[in-house]
Amino acid sequence: MGGKAVATGKDRQKQLAREHYERQMQRRKEREQKAKRAAIIGSTAGVVVVVGGIVTAVAMLGGNDTGTEAASSSSSSPAATAQATAAAGPKPYDATTGTCDYVADTSGGQVKDVGMPPAKADTKPAEKTMTFKTNLGDIVVELNNAKAPCTTNSLEFLAKKNYYDGSKCHRLGSDNFPMLQCGDPTAKADGKSQDGSGGPGYVMAEENLQGAQYKRGVMAMAKTSAPGSTGSQFFLVYGDIGLTPDYTPVGTITKGLDILDKVNKAGIITDMGDGTGAPKQTVEIKDVTFAGKS
């Protein structure tokens, strides 16, 4: 007689076991990709990262290899290590004196040295407008100076020093990780280089993290997994990313999201293994300007 064969009990058990195994592998793969992408938002210093693609190098915007840190402090508890790292790192904005703490970056990444920002940072005006003039048009961001004064102060300082001029955005996510990362002045964005290791030679404490979300239209700063590792790299979000609140949300994109959508549609040159890579559509920052808003 024709018709489908009915599986035996043992065959059915094998099939269910195989399906269970495949589901486990798929979930594991998704977790690994998510972890790689999250690491990517940092900047990469010694090796490659949050923007680099190599798992061992946690995205730098600071640049330390957390694996190395853990190995070198095996005699200390994780909590003690974290407290020591935070204590030794840059301090947050001091509202009583109106000053920021910028400290030398010792991660070993490539440096474009333009000096150190002035320690004095005013929280007024509450908002400032930052305009990235790119080869594809202007991307305008309204910065939250009141809640991220040290970050805003640093960005304005770097803009005045022409730090970003001629730099290329080196890392593009996908629909699953919708962000464009920029701010490494040494990046070639050619899909071959280990971009993401460049910085200004100093780092600062993260700001405005309470309730931070990385939704479409947010501009946030990249960093490594270590606290106080924010530098010059940043990422522009054109979708929603489920990141933990560890990256300074510094502003909101008010113009240019269509440019990001266009770049995303063009895709990436080479997948770094986490679904991100250098964008096929080059995004070069020609100039950066600031304007106050009373």
mmCIF file with all atom_site columns, N, CA, C and O in Angstrom, residues 8 11 27 38 42 63 90 105 131 148 162 177 179 198 231-232 240 242 257 272 274 280 288 291:
data_model
loop_
_atom_site.group_PDB
_atom_site.id
_atom_site.type_symbol
_atom_site.label_atom_id
_atom_site.label_alt_id
_atom_site.label_comp_id
_atom_site.label_asym_id
_atom_site.label_entity_id
_atom_site.label_seq_id
_atom_site.pdbx_PDB_ins_code
_atom_site.Cartn_x
_atom_site.Cartn_y
_atom_site.Cartn_z
_atom_site.occupancy
_atom_site.B_iso_or_equiv
_atom_site.pdbx_formal_charge
_atom_site.auth_seq_id
_atom_site.auth_comp_id
_atom_site.auth_asym_id
_atom_site.auth_atom_id
_atom_site.pdbx_PDB_model_num
ATOM 1  N N  . THR A 1 8   ? 8.658  4.861  13.841 1.00 0.00 ? 8   THR A N  1
ATOM 2  C CA . THR A 1 8   ? 8.586  4.055  15.058 1.00 0.00 ? 8   THR A CA 1
ATOM 3  C C  . THR A 1 8   ? 8.852  4.952  16.243 1.00 0.00 ? 8   THR A C  1
ATOM 4  O O  . THR A 1 8   ? 9.278  6.106  16.111 1.00 0.00 ? 8   THR A O  1
ATOM 5  N N  . ASP A 1 11  ? 12.459 5.935  16.262 1.00 0.00 ? 11  ASP A N  1
ATOM 6  C CA . ASP A 1 11  ? 12.742 6.912  15.200 1.00 0.00 ? 11  ASP A CA 1
ATOM 7  C C  . ASP A 1 11  ? 12.240 8.293  15.613 1.00 0.00 ? 11  ASP A C  1
ATOM 8  O O  . ASP A 1 11  ? 12.884 9.318  15.364 1.00 0.00 ? 11  ASP A O  1
ATOM 9  N N  . ARG A 1 27  ? 20.080 28.652 18.923 1.00 0.00 ? 27  ARG A N  1
ATOM 10 C CA . ARG A 1 27  ? 20.044 29.637 20.004 1.00 0.00 ? 27  ARG A CA 1
ATOM 11 C C  . ARG A 1 27  ? 21.458 30.028 20.435 1.00 0.00 ? 27  ARG A C  1
ATOM 12 O O  . ARG A 1 27  ? 21.738 31.187 20.730 1.00 0.00 ? 27  ARG A O  1
ATOM 13 N N  . ALA A 1 38  ? 27.498 43.222 20.455 1.00 0.00 ? 38  ALA A N  1
ATOM 14 C CA . ALA A 1 38  ? 27.531 44.125 21.595 1.00 0.00 ? 38  ALA A CA 1
ATOM 15 C C  . ALA A 1 38  ? 28.951 44.561 21.858 1.00 0.00 ? 38  ALA A C  1
ATOM 16 O O  . ALA A 1 38  ? 29.255 45.695 22.133 1.00 0.00 ? 38  ALA A O  1
ATOM 17 N N  . GLY A 1 42  ? 32.160 48.921 21.051 1.00 0.00 ? 42  GLY A N  1
ATOM 18 C CA . GLY A 1 42  ? 33.191 49.636 21.740 1.00 0.00 ? 42  GLY A CA 1
ATOM 19 C C  . GLY A 1 42  ? 34.106 50.105 20.721 1.00 0.00 ? 42  GLY A C  1
ATOM 20 O O  . GLY A 1 42  ? 33.810 50.173 19.586 1.00 0.00 ? 42  GLY A O  1
ATOM 21 N N  . GLY A 1 63  ? 39.597 50.490 24.526 1.00 0.00 ? 63  GLY A N  1
ATOM 22 C CA . GLY A 1 63  ? 40.535 49.578 23.996 1.00 0.00 ? 63  GLY A CA 1
ATOM 23 C C  . GLY A 1 63  ? 41.204 48.567 24.837 1.00 0.00 ? 63  GLY A C  1
ATOM 24 O O  . GLY A 1 63  ? 42.316 48.205 24.553 1.00 0.00 ? 63  GLY A O  1
ATOM 25 N N  . PRO A 1 90  ? 38.640 57.544 34.989 1.00 0.00 ? 90  PRO A N  1
ATOM 26 C CA . PRO A 1 90  ? 38.221 58.950 35.040 1.00 0.00 ? 90  PRO A CA 1
ATOM 27 C C  . PRO A 1 90  ? 36.960 59.136 35.883 1.00 0.00 ? 90  PRO A C  1
ATOM 28 O O  . PRO A 1 90  ? 36.076 58.282 35.897 1.00 0.00 ? 90  PRO A O  1
ATOM 29 N N  . ASP A 1 105 ? 44.650 57.765 27.752 1.00 0.00 ? 105 ASP A N  1
ATOM 30 C CA . ASP A 1 105 ? 44.224 56.423 27.356 1.00 0.00 ? 105 ASP A CA 1
ATOM 31 C C  . ASP A 1 105 ? 45.457 55.531 27.267 1.00 0.00 ? 105 ASP A C  1
ATOM 32 O O  . ASP A 1 105 ? 46.356 55.777 26.457 1.00 0.00 ? 105 ASP A O  1
ATOM 33 N N  . THR A 1 131 ? 26.688 69.250 13.691 1.00 0.00 ? 131 THR A N  1
ATOM 34 C CA . THR A 1 131 ? 26.408 68.912 12.290 1.00 0.00 ? 131 THR A CA 1
ATOM 35 C C  . THR A 1 131 ? 27.610 68.242 11.640 1.00 0.00 ? 131 THR A C  1
ATOM 36 O O  . THR A 1 131 ? 28.702 68.816 11.598 1.00 0.00 ? 131 THR A O  1
ATOM 37 N N  . ALA A 1 148 ? 24.924 65.200 29.484 1.00 0.00 ? 148 ALA A N  1
ATOM 38 C CA . ALA A 1 148 ? 26.205 64.633 29.051 1.00 0.00 ? 148 ALA A CA 1
ATOM 39 C C  . ALA A 1 148 ? 27.190 65.763 28.759 1.00 0.00 ? 148 ALA A C  1
ATOM 40 O O  . ALA A 1 148 ? 27.717 65.892 27.647 1.00 0.00 ? 148 ALA A O  1
ATOM 41 N N  . ASN A 1 162 ? 39.425 69.964 14.248 1.00 0.00 ? 162 ASN A N  1
ATOM 42 C CA . ASN A 1 162 ? 39.306 69.271 12.952 1.00 0.00 ? 162 ASN A CA 1
ATOM 43 C C  . ASN A 1 162 ? 39.668 67.786 13.049 1.00 0.00 ? 162 ASN A C  1
ATOM 44 O O  . ASN A 1 162 ? 40.130 67.176 12.089 1.00 0.00 ? 162 ASN A O  1
ATOM 45 N N  . PHE A 1 177 ? 21.278 44.625 13.811 1.00 0.00 ? 177 PHE A N  1
ATOM 46 C CA . PHE A 1 177 ? 22.151 45.448 14.644 1.00 0.00 ? 177 PHE A CA 1
ATOM 47 C C  . PHE A 1 177 ? 22.323 46.790 13.935 1.00 0.00 ? 177 PHE A C  1
ATOM 48 O O  . PHE A 1 177 ? 23.390 47.126 13.430 1.00 0.00 ? 177 PHE A O  1
ATOM 49 N N  . MET A 1 179 ? 23.218 50.030 13.279 1.00 0.00 ? 179 MET A N  1
ATOM 50 C CA . MET A 1 179 ? 23.993 51.203 13.676 1.00 0.00 ? 179 MET A CA 1
ATOM 51 C C  . MET A 1 179 ? 25.171 51.395 12.733 1.00 0.00 ? 179 MET A C  1
ATOM 52 O O  . MET A 1 179 ? 25.652 50.453 12.110 1.00 0.00 ? 179 MET A O  1
ATOM 53 N N  . GLY A 1 198 ? 41.474 53.495 16.647 1.00 0.00 ? 198 GLY A N  1
ATOM 54 C CA . GLY A 1 198 ? 41.926 54.878 16.739 1.00 0.00 ? 198 GLY A CA 1
ATOM 55 C C  . GLY A 1 198 ? 41.175 55.699 17.766 1.00 0.00 ? 198 GLY A C  1
ATOM 56 O O  . GLY A 1 198 ? 39.971 55.513 17.980 1.00 0.00 ? 198 GLY A O  1
ATOM 57 N N  . GLY A 1 231 ? 35.848 57.361 24.318 1.00 0.00 ? 231 GLY A N  1
ATOM 58 C CA . GLY A 1 231 ? 36.822 58.217 23.648 1.00 0.00 ? 231 GLY A CA 1
ATOM 59 C C  . GLY A 1 231 ? 36.155 59.060 22.581 1.00 0.00 ? 231 GLY A C  1
ATOM 60 O O  . GLY A 1 231 ? 35.229 59.818 22.864 1.00 0.00 ? 231 GLY A O  1
ATOM 61 N N  . SER A 1 232 ? 36.601 58.905 21.327 1.00 0.00 ? 232 SER A N  1
ATOM 62 C CA . SER A 1 232 ? 36.055 59.725 20.237 1.00 0.00 ? 232 SER A CA 1
ATOM 63 C C  . SER A 1 232 ? 35.069 58.982 19.346 1.00 0.00 ? 232 SER A C  1
ATOM 64 O O  . SER A 1 232 ? 34.340 59.597 18.574 1.00 0.00 ? 232 SER A O  1
ATOM 65 N N  . ASP A 1 240 ? 16.353 49.815 16.252 1.00 0.00 ? 240 ASP A N  1
ATOM 66 C CA . ASP A 1 240 ? 16.354 49.657 17.703 1.00 0.00 ? 240 ASP A CA 1
ATOM 67 C C  . ASP A 1 240 ? 17.347 48.565 18.088 1.00 0.00 ? 240 ASP A C  1
ATOM 68 O O  . ASP A 1 240 ? 17.295 47.459 17.555 1.00 0.00 ? 240 ASP A O  1
ATOM 69 N N  . GLY A 1 242 ? 19.025 46.367 21.313 1.00 0.00 ? 242 GLY A N  1
ATOM 70 C CA . GLY A 1 242 ? 18.832 45.987 22.709 1.00 0.00 ? 242 GLY A CA 1
ATOM 71 C C  . GLY A 1 242 ? 20.120 45.900 23.493 1.00 0.00 ? 242 GLY A C  1
ATOM 72 O O  . GLY A 1 242 ? 20.455 44.852 24.040 1.00 0.00 ? 242 GLY A O  1
ATOM 73 N N  . LEU A 1 257 ? 18.720 60.694 8.961  1.00 0.00 ? 257 LEU A N  1
ATOM 74 C CA . LEU A 1 257 ? 18.394 59.281 9.122  1.00 0.00 ? 257 LEU A CA 1
ATOM 75 C C  . LEU A 1 257 ? 18.191 58.610 7.762  1.00 0.00 ? 257 LEU A C  1
ATOM 76 O O  . LEU A 1 257 ? 18.462 57.419 7.606  1.00 0.00 ? 257 LEU A O  1
ATOM 77 N N  . MET A 1 272 ? 32.388 40.586 9.242  1.00 0.00 ? 272 MET A N  1
ATOM 78 C CA . MET A 1 272 ? 33.467 40.320 10.187 1.00 0.00 ? 272 MET A CA 1
ATOM 79 C C  . MET A 1 272 ? 33.170 39.116 11.074 1.00 0.00 ? 272 MET A C  1
ATOM 80 O O  . MET A 1 272 ? 33.920 38.806 11.989 1.00 0.00 ? 272 MET A O  1
ATOM 81 N N  . ASP A 1 274 ? 30.158 38.768 12.659 1.00 0.00 ? 274 ASP A N  1
ATOM 82 C CA . ASP A 1 274 ? 29.094 39.098 13.605 1.00 0.00 ? 274 ASP A CA 1
ATOM 83 C C  . ASP A 1 274 ? 27.962 39.846 12.912 1.00 0.00 ? 274 ASP A C  1
ATOM 84 O O  . ASP A 1 274 ? 27.118 40.465 13.551 1.00 0.00 ? 274 ASP A O  1
ATOM 85 N N  . LYS A 1 280 ? 29.589 49.350 2.247  1.00 0.00 ? 280 LYS A N  1
ATOM 86 C CA . LYS A 1 280 ? 29.910 49.460 0.819  1.00 0.00 ? 280 LYS A CA 1
ATOM 87 C C  . LYS A 1 280 ? 29.794 50.906 0.366  1.00 0.00 ? 280 LYS A C  1
ATOM 88 O O  . LYS A 1 280 ? 30.571 51.380 -0.459 1.00 0.00 ? 280 LYS A O  1
ATOM 89 N N  . VAL A 1 288 ? 32.899 69.133 10.839 1.00 0.00 ? 288 VAL A N  1
ATOM 90 C CA . VAL A 1 288 ? 31.948 69.064 11.937 1.00 0.00 ? 288 VAL A CA 1
ATOM 91 C C  . VAL A 1 288 ? 31.806 70.467 12.534 1.00 0.00 ? 288 VAL A C  1
ATOM 92 O O  . VAL A 1 288 ? 32.809 71.115 12.857 1.00 0.00 ? 288 VAL A O  1
ATOM 93 N N  . ALA A 1 291 ? 26.688 74.448 17.189 1.00 0.00 ? 291 ALA A N  1
ATOM 94 C CA . ALA A 1 291 ? 25.889 75.647 17.405 1.00 0.00 ? 291 ALA A CA 1
ATOM 95 C C  . ALA A 1 291 ? 25.178 75.507 18.743 1.00 0.00 ? 291 ALA A C  1
ATOM 96 O O  . ALA A 1 291 ? 24.716 74.416 19.087 1.00 0.00 ? 291 ALA A O  1
#
